[in-house]
C-alpha positions as YAML, in Angstrom:
chain: A
units: angstrom
residues:
- id: 1
  name: MET
  ca: [23.92, 23.32, -3.90]
- id: 2
  name: ILE
  ca: [20.89, 21.87, -5.66]
- id: 3
  name: ASN
  ca: [17.54, 23.59, -5.15]
- id: 4
  name: SER
  ca: [14.03, 22.40, -5.98]
- id: 5
  name: THR
  ca: [14.00, 24.20, -9.33]
- id: 6
  name: ASP
  ca: [16.87, 21.96, -10.46]
- id: 7
  name: LEU
  ca: [14.70, 18.84, -10.13]
- id: 8
  name: LYS
  ca: [12.58, 17.98, -13.13]
- id: 9
  name: HIS
  ca: [8.93, 16.94, -12.96]
- id: 10
  name: ASN
  ca: [9.85, 13.33, -13.74]
- id: 11
  name: GLU
  ca: [12.31, 13.24, -10.83]
- id: 12
  name: TYR
  ca: [9.65, 14.49, -8.41]
- id: 13
  name: ARG
  ca: [7.26, 11.84, -9.75]
- id: 14
  name: LEU
  ca: [9.81, 9.06, -9.22]
- id: 15
  name: ILE
  ca: [10.55, 10.27, -5.69]
- id: 16
  name: PHE
  ca: [6.85, 10.46, -4.83]
- id: 17
  name: GLU
  ca: [6.07, 7.04, -6.28]
- id: 18
  name: SER
  ca: [8.85, 5.39, -4.28]
- id: 19
  name: LEU
  ca: [7.99, 6.97, -0.90]
- id: 20
  name: PRO
  ca: [7.68, 4.28, 1.80]
- id: 21
  name: GLY
  ca: [4.05, 4.94, 2.62]
- id: 22
  name: LEU
  ca: [0.50, 4.90, 1.28]
- id: 23
  name: TYR
  ca: [0.11, 8.18, -0.62]
- id: 24
  name: LEU
  ca: [-2.54, 9.33, -3.06]
- id: 25
  name: ILE
  ca: [-2.91, 12.77, -4.67]
- id: 26
  name: LEU
  ca: [-6.29, 13.86, -6.00]
- id: 27
  name: PHE
  ca: [-7.27, 16.59, -8.42]
- id: 28
  name: PRO
  ca: [-9.95, 18.96, -7.03]
- id: 29
  name: ASP
  ca: [-12.60, 16.99, -8.96]
- id: 30
  name: LEU
  ca: [-11.52, 13.87, -6.99]
- id: 31
  name: ARG
  ca: [-9.77, 12.13, -9.88]
- id: 32
  name: ILE
  ca: [-6.56, 10.34, -8.99]
- id: 33
  name: ALA
  ca: [-3.51, 12.42, -9.98]
- id: 34
  name: ALA
  ca: [-0.66, 10.39, -8.46]
- id: 35
  name: VAL
  ca: [-0.17, 7.34, -6.29]
- id: 36
  name: SER
  ca: [2.75, 5.77, -4.45]
- id: 37
  name: ASP
  ca: [3.93, 2.25, -5.19]
- id: 38
  name: SER
  ca: [3.06, 1.22, -1.62]
- id: 39
  name: TYR
  ca: [-0.52, 2.45, -2.08]
- id: 40
  name: LEU
  ca: [-0.84, 0.42, -5.27]
- id: 41
  name: LYS
  ca: [0.39, -2.71, -3.52]
- id: 42
  name: ALA
  ca: [-1.93, -2.22, -0.52]
- id: 43
  name: THR
  ca: [-4.98, -1.71, -2.75]
- id: 44
  name: ASN
  ca: [-4.24, -4.37, -5.40]
- id: 45
  name: THR
  ca: [-4.31, -1.76, -8.17]
- id: 46
  name: LYS
  ca: [-2.14, -0.76, -11.12]
- id: 47
  name: ARG
  ca: [-1.07, 2.83, -11.76]
- id: 48
  name: ASP
  ca: [-2.09, 2.89, -15.44]
- id: 49
  name: GLU
  ca: [-5.56, 1.57, -14.55]
- id: 50
  name: ILE
  ca: [-6.40, 4.16, -11.89]
- id: 51
  name: LEU
  ca: [-4.67, 7.43, -12.82]
- id: 52
  name: GLY
  ca: [-7.20, 9.97, -14.06]
- id: 53
  name: ARG
  ca: [-10.19, 8.02, -12.73]
- id: 54
  name: GLY
  ca: [-12.48, 9.16, -9.95]
- id: 55
  name: ILE
  ca: [-11.48, 7.86, -6.55]
- id: 56
  name: PHE
  ca: [-14.95, 6.43, -5.88]
- id: 57
  name: ASP
  ca: [-15.04, 4.71, -9.27]
- id: 58
  name: VAL
  ca: [-11.79, 2.96, -8.39]
- id: 59
  name: PHE
  ca: [-12.64, 2.41, -4.71]
- id: 60
  name: PRO
  ca: [-16.42, 2.01, -4.36]
- id: 61
  name: ASP
  ca: [-18.19, 0.75, -1.26]
- id: 62
  name: ASN
  ca: [-18.56, -3.02, -1.08]
- id: 63
  name: PRO
  ca: [-22.05, -3.65, -2.51]
- id: 64
  name: SER
  ca: [-22.33, -6.82, -0.38]
- id: 65
  name: ASP
  ca: [-21.96, -4.85, 2.85]
- id: 66
  name: PRO
  ca: [-25.16, -2.97, 3.73]
- id: 67
  name: ASN
  ca: [-23.27, -1.09, 6.46]
- id: 68
  name: ALA
  ca: [-20.51, 0.16, 4.16]
- id: 69
  name: ASP
  ca: [-20.00, 3.87, 4.72]
- id: 70
  name: GLY
  ca: [-16.40, 4.42, 3.62]
- id: 71
  name: VAL
  ca: [-17.32, 6.32, 0.46]
- id: 72
  name: GLY
  ca: [-19.72, 8.63, 2.28]
- id: 73
  name: ASN
  ca: [-17.27, 9.32, 5.10]
- id: 74
  name: LEU
  ca: [-14.35, 10.01, 2.78]
- id: 75
  name: TYR
  ca: [-16.51, 12.14, 0.46]
- id: 76
  name: SER
  ca: [-17.66, 14.28, 3.39]
- id: 77
  name: SER
  ca: [-14.08, 14.73, 4.57]
- id: 78
  name: LEU
  ca: [-12.83, 15.68, 1.11]
- id: 79
  name: LEU
  ca: [-15.67, 18.16, 0.58]
- id: 80
  name: LEU
  ca: [-14.80, 19.82, 3.88]
- id: 81
  name: VAL
  ca: [-11.15, 20.12, 2.84]
- id: 82
  name: LEU
  ca: [-12.09, 21.59, -0.54]
- id: 83
  name: LYS
  ca: [-14.63, 24.02, 0.90]
- id: 84
  name: GLU
  ca: [-12.78, 25.20, 4.01]
- id: 85
  name: LYS
  ca: [-9.23, 24.76, 2.61]
- id: 86
  name: ILE
  ca: [-8.08, 23.21, 5.88]
- id: 87
  name: PRO
  ca: [-6.78, 19.73, 6.74]
- id: 88
  name: ASN
  ca: [-9.21, 17.13, 8.03]
- id: 89
  name: THR
  ca: [-8.24, 14.00, 9.92]
- id: 90
  name: MET
  ca: [-10.58, 11.05, 9.72]
- id: 91
  name: ALA
  ca: [-10.99, 8.27, 12.25]
- id: 92
  name: VAL
  ca: [-9.85, 4.81, 11.17]
- id: 93
  name: GLN
  ca: [-12.29, 3.48, 8.55]
- id: 94
  name: LYS
  ca: [-13.42, 0.06, 7.39]
- id: 95
  name: TYR
  ca: [-13.07, 0.37, 3.62]
- id: 96
  name: ASP
  ca: [-13.11, -2.87, 1.67]
- id: 97
  name: VAL
  ca: [-10.81, -3.05, -1.36]
- id: 98
  name: ARG
  ca: [-11.83, -4.69, -4.61]
- id: 99
  name: ARG
  ca: [-9.80, -7.80, -5.48]
- id: 100
  name: PRO
  ca: [-8.58, -8.18, -9.06]
- id: 101
  name: GLU
  ca: [-10.56, -10.60, -11.23]
- id: 102
  name: SER
  ca: [-7.36, -12.69, -11.51]
- id: 103
  name: GLU
  ca: [-7.68, -13.25, -7.73]
- id: 104
  name: GLY
  ca: [-11.36, -14.16, -7.81]
- id: 105
  name: GLY
  ca: [-12.86, -10.67, -7.77]
- id: 106
  name: GLY
  ca: [-15.11, -9.47, -4.99]
- id: 107
  name: PHE
  ca: [-13.92, -7.39, -2.06]
- id: 108
  name: GLU
  ca: [-11.34, -7.87, 0.67]
- id: 109
  name: GLU
  ca: [-11.85, -6.35, 4.09]
- id: 110
  name: ASN
  ca: [-9.48, -3.47, 4.75]
- id: 111
  name: ILE
  ca: [-9.40, -1.44, 7.93]
- id: 112
  name: GLY
  ca: [-7.19, 1.60, 8.06]
- id: 113
  name: ALA
  ca: [-6.93, 5.32, 7.66]
- id: 114
  name: GLN
  ca: [-7.51, 6.08, 3.99]
...
């Protein structure tokens, strides 16, 4: 029987990255620690360009939308989780995703639970 101590770090990483869902792991200082392939595809990002960077540097509010509040809402939720050490479920958010320069740049509307 194989137990979890038999799996190496790299094997866990490969399993996590291939999970069929949008998953992101953050360090306590809100830098991106790990990301699933599905999350990368949904956000038009590349793993080597976002790992180790702050989540709000990678995913800022759309500067063209004066009503953008995704960063503030997510930041408040994450602070609550860090402070209280309890889960927090957010309502569905409008959180525009930056398009790569190769696709014309700017932001693309994205509505979903982040």
